[in-house]
Every structure is written in C-alpha cells, then in structure tokens.
Coordinates of C-alpha atoms in Angstrom, one line a residue:
M20 CA -10.1 2.6 -16.8
N21 CA -9.3 6.0 -15.5
I22 CA -6.1 5.8 -13.4
I23 CA -5.5 9.1 -11.6
Q24 CA -1.8 9.6 -11.1
P25 CA -0.7 11.8 -8.1
T26 CA 2.9 12.7 -7.3
I27 CA 4.8 12.6 -4.1
T28 CA 7.7 14.6 -5.1
H29 CA 7.2 16.9 -2.1
H30 CA 8.7 14.1 0.0
I31 CA 12.0 14.6 -1.6
A32 CA 13.5 17.2 0.6
T33 CA 16.0 19.6 -1.0
A34 CA 18.1 19.7 2.1
R35 CA 21.1 17.4 2.1
R36 CA 22.2 18.0 5.7
H37 CA 23.3 15.2 7.9
L38 CA 23.8 12.7 5.1
P39 CA 26.4 10.0 5.3
P40 CA 30.0 11.0 4.3
L41 CA 30.0 11.5 0.6
Q42 CA 33.2 9.5 0.1
A43 CA 31.6 6.4 1.8
V44 CA 28.7 6.7 -0.5
K45 CA 31.0 7.0 -3.6
D46 CA 33.1 4.0 -2.5
L47 CA 30.0 1.8 -2.8
L48 CA 30.0 2.4 -6.6
F49 CA 33.5 0.9 -7.1
D50 CA 35.3 -2.2 -6.1
T51 CA 37.7 -2.3 -3.1
P52 CA 40.9 -4.4 -3.2
K53 CA 40.5 -7.5 -1.1
V54 CA 42.6 -7.7 2.0
S55 CA 43.8 -11.2 2.9
N56 CA 46.4 -10.6 5.6
P57 CA 45.1 -11.9 8.9
A58 CA 46.7 -9.0 10.8
T59 CA 44.2 -6.7 9.1
R60 CA 41.0 -8.4 10.3
I61 CA 39.8 -5.4 12.3
A62 CA 40.4 -3.0 9.4
E63 CA 38.5 -5.4 7.1
S64 CA 35.6 -5.7 9.6
L65 CA 35.4 -1.9 9.9
T66 CA 35.2 -1.8 6.1
Q67 CA 32.3 -4.2 6.2
M68 CA 30.6 -2.0 8.8
L69 CA 30.6 0.8 6.3
H70 CA 29.2 -1.5 3.7
L71 CA 32.2 -1.2 1.4
Q72 CA 32.0 -4.8 0.5
I73 CA 34.0 -6.4 -2.3
E74 CA 31.7 -7.0 -5.2
S75 CA 32.5 -7.7 -8.8
I76 CA 31.5 -5.3 -11.6
H77 CA 29.6 -6.9 -14.4
A78 CA 29.9 -5.8 -17.9
Q79 CA 27.1 -3.3 -18.5
K80 CA 24.9 -3.6 -21.5
T81 CA 24.9 -0.4 -23.4
I82 CA 22.2 1.3 -25.3
T83 CA 23.1 3.2 -28.5
Q84 CA 21.0 5.4 -30.8
S85 CA 21.1 2.6 -33.4
N86 CA 19.4 0.0 -31.2
L87 CA 17.3 2.3 -29.0
S88 CA 14.3 2.5 -31.3
S89 CA 14.1 -1.3 -31.8
I90 CA 14.4 -1.9 -28.0
L91 CA 11.6 0.6 -27.2
E92 CA 9.4 -0.8 -30.0
D93 CA 9.8 -4.3 -28.8
K94 CA 9.0 -3.3 -25.2
S95 CA 6.0 -1.3 -26.2
N96 CA 4.5 -4.2 -28.1
T97 CA 4.7 -6.7 -25.2
P98 CA 2.5 -7.0 -22.1
I99 CA 3.8 -5.5 -18.9
T100 CA 3.3 -8.7 -16.9
S101 CA 3.9 -12.4 -17.6
P102 CA 1.1 -15.0 -17.3
K103 CA 0.6 -16.0 -13.7
D104 CA 1.9 -19.4 -12.7
D105 CA 0.1 -21.8 -10.3
I106 CA 2.1 -21.8 -7.1
S107 CA -0.4 -23.8 -4.9
S108 CA 2.1 -26.6 -4.5
N109 CA 5.2 -24.7 -3.5
W110 CA 4.0 -21.4 -2.0
Q111 CA 5.6 -22.2 1.4
E112 CA 9.0 -22.4 -0.3
L113 CA 8.4 -19.2 -2.2
H114 CA 7.5 -17.5 1.1
G115 CA 10.7 -18.6 2.9
S116 CA 10.1 -21.9 4.5
N117 CA 13.7 -22.8 3.5
N118 CA 15.0 -19.2 3.9
W119 CA 14.7 -18.8 0.1
E120 CA 17.6 -21.3 -0.4
G121 CA 18.4 -21.7 -4.1
L122 CA 15.7 -19.3 -5.2
L123 CA 17.6 -16.0 -5.2
D124 CA 20.6 -16.6 -7.5
P125 CA 19.3 -17.2 -10.1
L126 CA 16.0 -15.6 -9.2
N127 CA 13.1 -18.0 -9.4
P128 CA 10.6 -16.6 -12.0
C129 CA 7.6 -17.4 -9.8
L130 CA 9.3 -15.7 -6.8
R131 CA 10.0 -12.7 -9.0
Q132 CA 6.3 -12.4 -9.8
E133 CA 5.3 -12.7 -6.1
L134 CA 7.8 -10.1 -5.0
I135 CA 6.7 -7.6 -7.6
K136 CA 3.0 -8.2 -6.6
Y137 CA 3.8 -7.3 -3.0
G138 CA 6.0 -4.4 -4.1
E139 CA 3.1 -3.0 -6.1
F140 CA 0.9 -3.2 -3.0
A141 CA 3.5 -1.1 -1.2
Q142 CA 3.7 1.3 -4.1
A143 CA -0.1 1.8 -3.9
T144 CA 0.3 3.4 -0.5
Y145 CA 2.3 6.2 -2.1
D146 CA 0.2 6.6 -5.3
A147 CA -3.0 7.0 -3.3
F148 CA -1.7 9.2 -0.6
D149 CA -2.9 12.8 -0.3
F150 CA 0.2 14.8 0.4
D151 CA -1.1 18.2 -0.6
P152 CA -0.5 20.6 2.4
Y153 CA -3.3 22.8 1.1
S154 CA -5.8 20.0 1.1
E155 CA -8.2 19.6 4.0
Y156 CA -7.6 15.9 3.6
C157 CA -3.8 16.0 3.6
G158 CA -2.4 12.8 5.2
S159 CA -5.4 10.7 4.1
C160 CA -6.0 8.2 1.3
R161 CA -7.6 9.8 -1.8
Y162 CA -9.9 6.9 -2.4
N163 CA -12.4 4.7 -0.6
R164 CA -11.0 1.2 0.1
S165 CA -13.6 -0.4 -2.2
K166 CA -12.1 1.2 -5.2
L167 CA -8.4 1.7 -4.3
F168 CA -7.1 -1.1 -6.5
E169 CA -9.5 -0.1 -9.4
K170 CA -8.1 3.5 -9.3
L171 CA -4.5 2.3 -9.3
G172 CA -4.9 -0.5 -11.9
L173 CA -4.2 -3.3 -9.4
T174 CA -7.3 -5.4 -9.7
R175 CA -5.3 -7.9 -11.7
H176 CA -3.7 -9.1 -8.5
G177 CA -6.9 -10.6 -7.2
Y178 CA -7.0 -9.0 -3.7
N179 CA -9.7 -6.9 -2.0
V180 CA -9.0 -4.2 0.7
T181 CA -10.8 -4.8 3.9
K182 CA -9.4 -2.0 6.2
Y183 CA -7.3 1.1 6.2
I184 CA -4.6 1.7 8.8
Y185 CA -4.0 5.0 10.5
A186 CA -1.1 6.0 12.7
T187 CA 0.1 8.8 14.9
S188 CA 3.2 9.4 17.0
Q189 CA 4.0 10.7 20.5
I190 CA 7.4 12.0 19.4
D191 CA 8.3 14.8 17.0
L192 CA 8.9 13.3 13.6
P193 CA 9.2 16.2 11.0
E194 CA 8.2 15.3 7.4
W195 CA 7.1 11.8 8.3
L196 CA 3.5 12.4 9.2
E197 CA 1.9 14.8 6.9
K198 CA -0.3 17.7 8.2
S199 CA -2.6 20.0 6.4
Q200 CA -2.1 23.8 6.4
V201 CA -5.9 24.3 6.4
A202 CA -7.6 25.1 9.6
E203 CA -10.6 22.9 9.1
T204 CA -9.2 19.5 8.3
W205 CA -10.1 15.8 8.5
S206 CA -7.5 15.1 11.2
T207 CA -4.7 17.0 13.0
H208 CA -3.0 14.0 14.5
S209 CA -3.4 11.0 12.2
N210 CA -2.1 9.8 8.8
W211 CA -3.2 7.0 6.5
M212 CA -0.4 4.5 6.7
G213 CA -1.6 1.6 4.6
F214 CA -4.2 -1.1 4.3
I215 CA -5.1 -4.7 5.0
G216 CA -6.4 -6.9 2.1
V217 CA -7.2 -10.5 1.4
S218 CA -6.9 -12.7 -1.7
N219 CA -10.2 -13.5 -3.6
D220 CA -11.3 -17.0 -4.4
E221 CA -9.5 -17.2 -7.8
E222 CA -6.2 -15.8 -6.5
S223 CA -6.4 -18.0 -3.4
K224 CA -6.8 -21.1 -5.6
R225 CA -3.7 -20.1 -7.6
I226 CA -1.5 -19.4 -4.6
G227 CA -2.7 -22.3 -2.5
R228 CA -4.2 -20.6 0.5
R229 CA -6.1 -17.5 1.6
D230 CA -3.5 -14.8 1.8
I231 CA -3.9 -11.8 4.1
V232 CA -1.7 -8.9 3.1
V233 CA -0.7 -5.9 5.3
S234 CA 0.9 -3.1 3.3
W235 CA 2.6 -0.2 5.0
R236 CA 3.4 3.3 3.6
G237 CA 6.9 4.6 3.9
T238 CA 8.7 7.7 3.0
V239 CA 11.1 8.4 0.1
S240 CA 12.9 11.3 1.7
V241 CA 16.6 10.2 2.0
S242 CA 17.8 13.4 3.5
E243 CA 15.5 13.1 6.5
W244 CA 16.6 9.6 7.5
Y245 CA 19.9 10.4 9.1
E246 CA 18.5 13.1 11.3
D247 CA 15.1 11.8 12.3
F248 CA 15.9 8.1 13.1
Q249 CA 19.1 8.1 15.0
R250 CA 17.3 7.7 18.2
K251 CA 17.6 5.3 21.1
M252 CA 16.1 1.8 21.3
E253 CA 13.0 0.9 23.3
R254 CA 11.9 -2.5 24.7
F255 CA 9.5 -4.4 22.5
G256 CA 7.8 -7.7 23.1
H257 CA 8.4 -10.0 26.1
G258 CA 12.1 -10.7 25.8
D259 CA 15.3 -8.7 25.4
A260 CA 14.3 -7.3 22.0
K261 CA 14.7 -3.6 21.5
V262 CA 13.6 -1.5 18.5
E263 CA 14.1 2.1 17.3
E264 CA 12.1 4.6 19.3
G265 CA 10.6 6.4 16.3
F266 CA 9.4 3.3 14.5
L267 CA 7.8 2.0 17.7
S268 CA 6.1 5.3 18.4
I269 CA 4.4 5.3 15.0
Y270 CA 3.3 1.7 15.5
T271 CA 2.0 1.9 19.0
S272 CA 0.9 5.5 19.7
K273 CA -2.8 6.5 20.1
H274 CA -4.5 9.8 20.6
E275 CA -7.7 10.1 22.6
T276 CA -9.0 13.1 20.6
S277 CA -8.4 11.6 17.2
R278 CA -11.3 9.7 15.6
Y279 CA -8.8 7.6 13.7
N280 CA -6.2 6.8 16.4
Q281 CA -8.1 6.1 19.5
S282 CA -6.6 2.7 18.9
S283 CA -3.0 2.4 17.7
A284 CA -1.9 1.1 14.3
S285 CA -0.8 -2.0 16.1
E286 CA -4.3 -2.6 17.6
Q287 CA -6.0 -1.9 14.3
V288 CA -3.9 -4.4 12.4
T289 CA -4.2 -7.1 15.1
K290 CA -7.9 -6.8 15.4
E291 CA -8.5 -7.0 11.6
V292 CA -6.0 -9.8 11.0
G293 CA -7.6 -11.8 13.8
R294 CA -11.0 -11.2 12.4
L295 CA -10.1 -12.4 8.9
I296 CA -8.2 -15.4 10.3
H297 CA -11.2 -16.5 12.4
Y298 CA -13.6 -16.1 9.4
Y299 CA -11.6 -18.1 6.9
K300 CA -10.3 -20.8 9.3
K301 CA -13.9 -21.3 10.3
R302 CA -14.6 -22.1 6.6
G303 CA -11.8 -24.7 6.7
E304 CA -9.3 -22.7 4.7
Q305 CA -5.5 -22.4 5.2
V306 CA -4.5 -18.8 5.9
S307 CA -1.2 -17.0 5.6
L308 CA -0.1 -13.4 6.5
T309 CA 2.3 -11.5 4.2
I310 CA 3.5 -8.1 5.3
T311 CA 5.1 -5.7 2.9
G312 CA 6.5 -2.1 2.9
H313 CA 9.1 0.2 1.5
S314 CA 11.5 2.3 3.6
L315 CA 9.8 3.2 6.9
G316 CA 7.0 0.8 5.8
G317 CA 9.6 -2.1 5.8
A318 CA 10.4 -1.2 9.5
L319 CA 6.7 -1.2 10.4
A320 CA 6.3 -4.6 8.6
L321 CA 8.8 -6.2 11.0
L322 CA 7.0 -4.9 14.1
T323 CA 3.7 -6.2 12.7
A324 CA 5.3 -9.6 11.9
Y325 CA 6.6 -9.9 15.5
E326 CA 3.2 -9.2 17.0
A327 CA 1.3 -11.3 14.6
A328 CA 3.5 -14.4 15.0
A329 CA 3.4 -14.0 18.8
T330 CA -0.4 -13.6 18.8
F331 CA -1.7 -16.1 16.2
V332 CA -0.3 -19.5 16.8
N333 CA 0.7 -21.6 13.7
L334 CA 0.0 -18.7 11.3
P335 CA 2.6 -18.6 8.4
V336 CA 4.0 -15.1 8.6
S337 CA 6.3 -13.6 5.9
V338 CA 7.8 -10.2 5.4
I339 CA 8.8 -8.8 2.0
S340 CA 10.4 -5.4 2.4
F341 CA 12.1 -3.0 0.0
G342 CA 14.8 -0.5 1.0
A343 CA 14.1 -1.1 4.7
P344 CA 16.3 0.2 7.5
R345 CA 17.5 -1.7 10.5
V346 CA 14.9 -1.9 13.2
G347 CA 16.2 -3.4 16.3
N348 CA 19.0 -5.3 18.1
S349 CA 20.2 -8.9 17.8
S350 CA 17.6 -10.1 20.3
F351 CA 14.8 -8.6 18.1
R352 CA 16.3 -10.6 15.2
D353 CA 16.6 -13.8 17.2
E354 CA 13.1 -13.6 18.6
L355 CA 11.7 -13.0 15.2
N356 CA 13.5 -16.2 14.0
E357 CA 12.2 -18.1 17.0
L358 CA 8.7 -17.0 16.2
G359 CA 9.1 -18.5 12.7
V360 CA 8.8 -15.2 10.8
N361 CA 10.4 -15.5 7.3
T362 CA 11.9 -12.2 6.1
L363 CA 13.3 -11.3 2.7
R364 CA 14.8 -7.9 2.4
V365 CA 15.2 -6.5 -1.2
V366 CA 17.9 -3.8 -1.2
I367 CA 19.7 -1.8 -3.8
K368 CA 23.5 -1.6 -3.3
Q369 CA 23.5 2.2 -3.9
D370 CA 20.6 3.0 -1.6
V371 CA 21.8 4.5 1.7
V372 CA 18.6 3.9 3.8
P373 CA 19.3 0.2 4.5
W374 CA 22.5 1.3 6.1
M375 CA 20.5 3.1 8.8
P376 CA 20.2 3.2 11.8
G377 CA 23.6 1.9 12.8
M378 CA 25.8 2.9 9.8
V379 CA 28.9 2.0 11.7
F380 CA 27.8 0.0 14.8
N381 CA 25.8 -2.8 13.3
E382 CA 25.7 -6.6 12.8
S383 CA 29.3 -6.5 11.6
L384 CA 30.4 -6.1 15.2
Q385 CA 29.6 -9.8 15.7
N386 CA 33.3 -10.2 14.8
F387 CA 34.2 -8.5 18.1
E388 CA 31.5 -10.1 20.3
D389 CA 34.1 -11.3 22.7
I390 CA 35.0 -7.7 23.3
T391 CA 31.6 -6.0 23.1
G392 CA 29.9 -8.6 25.3
G393 CA 26.9 -8.9 23.1
L394 CA 24.9 -6.8 20.7
E395 CA 22.0 -5.6 22.8
W396 CA 22.8 -2.0 21.9
V397 CA 23.6 -2.5 18.3
Y398 CA 21.2 -2.3 15.3
T399 CA 21.0 -5.6 13.3
H400 CA 19.4 -6.5 10.0
V401 CA 16.9 -9.4 9.9
G402 CA 16.4 -12.2 7.4
A403 CA 17.6 -13.1 4.0
E404 CA 18.8 -10.4 1.5
L405 CA 18.3 -10.0 -2.2
K406 CA 20.8 -7.4 -3.3
L407 CA 20.3 -5.5 -6.6
D408 CA 22.8 -3.2 -8.3
A409 CA 21.6 -0.1 -10.1
R410 CA 24.6 -0.4 -12.5
A411 CA 23.1 -3.6 -13.9
S412 CA 20.3 -1.8 -15.8
P413 CA 21.3 -0.2 -19.1
Y414 CA 18.3 2.2 -18.7
L415 CA 19.5 4.0 -15.5
K416 CA 21.9 6.9 -15.3
R417 CA 25.3 6.3 -13.7
G418 CA 26.6 8.2 -10.7
L419 CA 25.3 9.0 -7.3
H420 CA 21.5 9.5 -7.2
L421 CA 20.4 9.3 -3.6
Q422 CA 16.7 10.1 -4.4
G423 CA 16.4 7.8 -7.4
H424 CA 18.2 4.8 -5.8
H425 CA 15.8 4.8 -2.9
M426 CA 12.6 5.0 -5.0
L427 CA 10.4 1.9 -4.9
E428 CA 9.8 2.0 -8.6
T429 CA 13.6 1.7 -9.1
Y430 CA 13.5 -1.4 -6.9
L431 CA 10.7 -2.9 -9.0
H432 CA 12.5 -2.1 -12.2
L433 CA 15.7 -3.8 -11.1
L434 CA 13.8 -6.7 -9.5
D435 CA 12.0 -7.4 -12.8
G436 CA 15.3 -7.3 -14.7
F437 CA 17.4 -9.3 -12.3
H438 CA 18.2 -12.9 -13.4
S439 CA 21.4 -13.9 -11.6
S440 CA 24.8 -12.6 -10.4
Q441 CA 26.2 -13.8 -13.7
N442 CA 23.4 -12.2 -15.8
P443 CA 22.2 -9.2 -13.6
F444 CA 19.7 -7.8 -16.1
R445 CA 17.6 -10.0 -18.5
D446 CA 16.7 -8.9 -21.9
D447 CA 13.1 -10.1 -21.6
S448 CA 12.1 -7.9 -18.6
R449 CA 8.5 -6.8 -18.9
R450 CA 7.9 -4.0 -16.4
D451 CA 7.3 -0.6 -18.0
I452 CA 10.6 1.3 -17.9
A453 CA 8.8 4.6 -17.8
L454 CA 7.6 3.9 -14.2
V455 CA 11.2 4.5 -12.9
N456 CA 10.8 8.2 -13.6
K457 CA 7.4 8.6 -11.8
E458 CA 9.0 10.5 -8.9
C459 CA 12.6 11.0 -9.9
D460 CA 15.0 11.6 -12.9
L461 CA 17.0 8.3 -13.0
L462 CA 16.3 7.1 -16.6
I463 CA 18.9 7.9 -19.3
N464 CA 18.0 10.9 -21.4
E465 CA 18.0 8.8 -24.6
L466 CA 14.7 7.2 -23.5
R467 CA 13.1 10.7 -23.5
I468 CA 10.9 9.9 -20.5
P469 CA 10.2 13.2 -18.6
P470 CA 11.3 13.2 -14.9
R471 CA 8.6 13.2 -12.2
W472 CA 5.8 12.8 -14.6
Y473 CA 3.3 11.1 -12.2
Q474 CA 0.9 13.9 -11.2
F475 CA -2.5 15.3 -11.3
A476 CA -3.3 17.5 -14.3
N477 CA -3.0 21.2 -13.4
K478 CA -1.8 20.1 -9.9
G479 CA -5.2 19.0 -9.0
L480 CA -7.2 22.2 -9.9
V481 CA -10.2 21.9 -12.1
Q482 CA -12.3 24.5 -13.9
N483 CA -15.8 24.9 -12.6
A484 CA -19.0 25.8 -14.6
H485 CA -18.1 29.5 -14.2
G486 CA -14.7 29.1 -15.7
R487 CA -12.8 29.5 -12.4
W488 CA -10.0 27.2 -11.3
V489 CA -10.8 25.6 -8.0
K490 CA -9.9 22.6 -5.9
P491 CA -12.5 19.9 -6.5
K492 CA -14.6 18.4 -3.8
R493 CA -14.0 14.8 -3.0
D494 CA -16.8 12.3 -3.7
P495 CA -18.6 11.6 -0.4
E496 CA -17.4 8.0 -0.3
D497 CA -13.8 9.1 -0.6
I498 CA -13.9 11.4 2.5
P499 CA -12.1 9.9 5.4
S500 CA -14.5 8.7 8.1
P501 CA -14.1 6.3 10.9
S502 CA -17.7 5.2 10.3
T503 CA -16.7 3.8 7.0
H504 CA -13.1 2.8 7.5
D505 CA -13.0 1.4 11.1
A506 CA -14.2 -2.2 11.4
S507 CA -15.4 -1.5 15.0
Y508 CA -18.3 0.4 13.4
Y509 CA -19.6 -2.8 11.6
S510 CA -21.1 -5.9 13.0
Y511 CA -19.0 -8.9 12.3
S512 CA -21.5 -10.7 10.2
T513 CA -22.4 -7.7 8.0
E514 CA -18.8 -6.9 7.2
M515 CA -17.9 -10.5 6.4
Q516 CA -20.9 -10.7 4.1
R517 CA -19.7 -7.6 2.3
V518 CA -16.1 -9.0 2.0
H519 CA -17.4 -12.4 0.7
A520 CA -19.7 -10.7 -1.7
T521 CA -16.8 -9.1 -3.5
Y522 CA -15.5 -12.5 -4.4

C-alpha cells in the first residue's frame, strides 16, 4: 500500500507573541506545595485558575544506551495494534453512559483502543489536508473520499467516508483557514474541515451498533491561539448558552458565492447525519453518533454534539476530543448535559491550548459564585477529563515544548502508553514511537528519529518526461468538486446504494 505522507509544519508559526506567561507554563512542570490554611482559600483557588494544580511526580523510566537497542528491536518486531475486542455488550459504558466511571484510572484496554481509533480519525484530517499556499487546491483534501482511508492506512478501522465537510468564516481568523496564493484556485472562501463516516457491517457487529463518526480538523499552531480566540461569546441554541465567537463563525457561516459553503458546516453535518440515521434505522439498526476532533476540531465537535442531540431524539451522542479548548459558558455545559451528550476530553498536562479561552476566568470561579452571581460570562470546560503527563514517557524530551506537547500524535503516544496514575506508562505499549516526530522534534535524540519527517518527497515536485521538476496534476477524482462531494447532488437512493455497496 502506498501511503503518501504530507507535512503540516507550516502550521507551526515561528512567532511566540501573546503566549501565556512563561513562568506560569514552567510551573506546570513541577509540583507546588499544598496550602491547607483555610484563610488562603482565595489564593488556592486563584492557583487552580492558573492550572497550577498539585500533582505527584512519578519516577520516570529511563532509557540508557545499554538497553536502547533491545527496546527498539522488541518494538519493531511487534504489531502496532492489539487484536480488536468485541465490545457489543458494553459499548454504551465505553461511550460514557456512566461518565466513564471506573474506566479511566486504570485505563480500560477496550476504551484505550476506541479512543485511539477516534484519535486516528482526527489525525487523518491533518494528514490529508493540502496546506501548500502555492497549490491551486490549498485548503482542500488531497484525496477523494472513497480512497481517503486507503491512502492513510486506516482501512483497518472498518469505516467508510460518506461526506466531506467544508467551512468558512465571517470574521477575520488569520492562519486558521488556509488560502492559496494562486490566482486561479478551487475556492477563495472555503476550507476542508473534516468528514463524516459510518462503520461497515463487520465493525458494526463488533461494536454493537451502526456508528456514525464526525471528525473535525483543527490547528496545531499554539502561538496563534492566544491572539485569535480571545473573543466575546455569542448566543447558541435555545437557552442561555453562549459560545466563543470564532468557533461559532466557522461552524455556522455560509458564503453565497462559494460552491462549497452555500450551506454552513452545521447544515452539511446535520443533513448528512440525518440521512444516515434515517437509512439505518429504517433497516432496524441501532445507531450512535461519535464526534471527534483535536484542538479547534474539539471545539467544533462540541457545537456539533449540541445540535445533533437537540435535533435527533434518542440518539446516543458522544464526544471524544484531544487538546480541546474551552468553548462556552456554564449554561452551554449544563445544556449539553441535559441533552445527554457524553464528553471525554483527553488533555496533556503540559499543553497550553486546553487552558484557553479563559486562562484565568474559568470554571474555578465556581468557588466565588456567591460573589460573581453566576458564570454566564466565564468559559467553562465540559465533561470528563483524562489527563496525561508528557513526563511519563521515557521516549520524550524533557522541558517546555509548546509545539510538541500540543501535537495529536503526542497525545496518541501518551494515550497508548498510559495505564494508571500509579503506572503512567506501560512497557507493552504498541503504537509506533516514530509517529511522535511526524510534525515536531519531541523524541529523545537517542532514538535517532528525524524531526518533522512526515512529508512529500521533494516537497511535492515530480520530474516530468522532459526532465523538468514540476507540480503534478491531481487525479480528476481528487479535484474538489461539489458535484462529487455534496450529497445534495445525489439522489437519496443512489447514494445509499453506493454506501451499502462498499460494505
């Protein structure tokens, strides 16, 4: 199988302006003495607001030159994944029916497999994204949806992509929506932001239902977060919920001159999810919706979950996010809970993006609710949290690495290794260690894995029959076109026949 490996290192902005105070970031890497005097409650709460929580440091396993060769040899001679377990009898619990009670510490092995599966769906939105500013297709997906998983080596998960999602924005969001520098381009307003897929027959039998997945693309630029998404909140839904203005704009904006965003990302997802639900429920199947995303994608996942739960009655809705920021206020959190949405946030302690927005004014202010009179103006996290620590892995460099600690592949590495708070990194982890350095330089030098190795050969240029180096033409089926990616251009029966035929 030929897996083409692009890079997204252009997302990692060299600027470091407007980042959180460096001392606050450094303090996260070390323990803080516990304050027990009741008179210091306010100071202790302010410390919590800055995320300087008291956490124990576990003894780190060390790698020496003497044992490095045997470790790498053992790893290279084992499969990168474990055999899949049948979860048909307990999938509701694994998807948060009991708020993941008793499943996170120690981490349930079946849950670990499911989390990594959805994390790899989120990673696919980066690996297939055309970010080249000199490409006429910058901002699109490189591949037709029928071969996306084949190109990225994800066919083993047993899902098929049914639709691509495109988004635009009505506010200025530099570096978040990619634009081509070429005059003639596929779109001047829209970006590919993810996909909708559905489990095939074999996978559906293993997991106990027909699972619809929505995967959102995010961004890995840490330095842009603090500046671009410290905006005001806007009303969302039918209650008192408010969410961050930038997230909402990407999710709900449309553009009348764009062939891809004459309907918003919200409308695209709602229409396709509704179509799939109708089709499979008509066949008598149980259907679930799982929404995943990293960084910005995790924020969009929560907006999707809110709308889906409010629109489709009795549909199990779960969110699995990685490195996601806060999205809305306490009413948004409460309304999500009332709608029955189950949310699990996977975060790395050293990643600064989950602190934002609301680095200081956040859910910790609940300690002063009698003074503040409520949290309608304060950003609040949603759902259960699985916190990972970059120091637990013996393969990662120590110190402050803002870029590396936010990378999704770092999350998947730590998630695969995490066992429990008492044993934070298991010896029998299977995921390929080299994947950590796809887009960063976080692996210890002793492993001899080149930094940022995930890229096209010769930066995408190929030599033609005359010996000249040129940009290759895309295959016709991989060229973005609403006529092949927008379900509104298909008849319902024809599309469903095509989807079913792939099973």
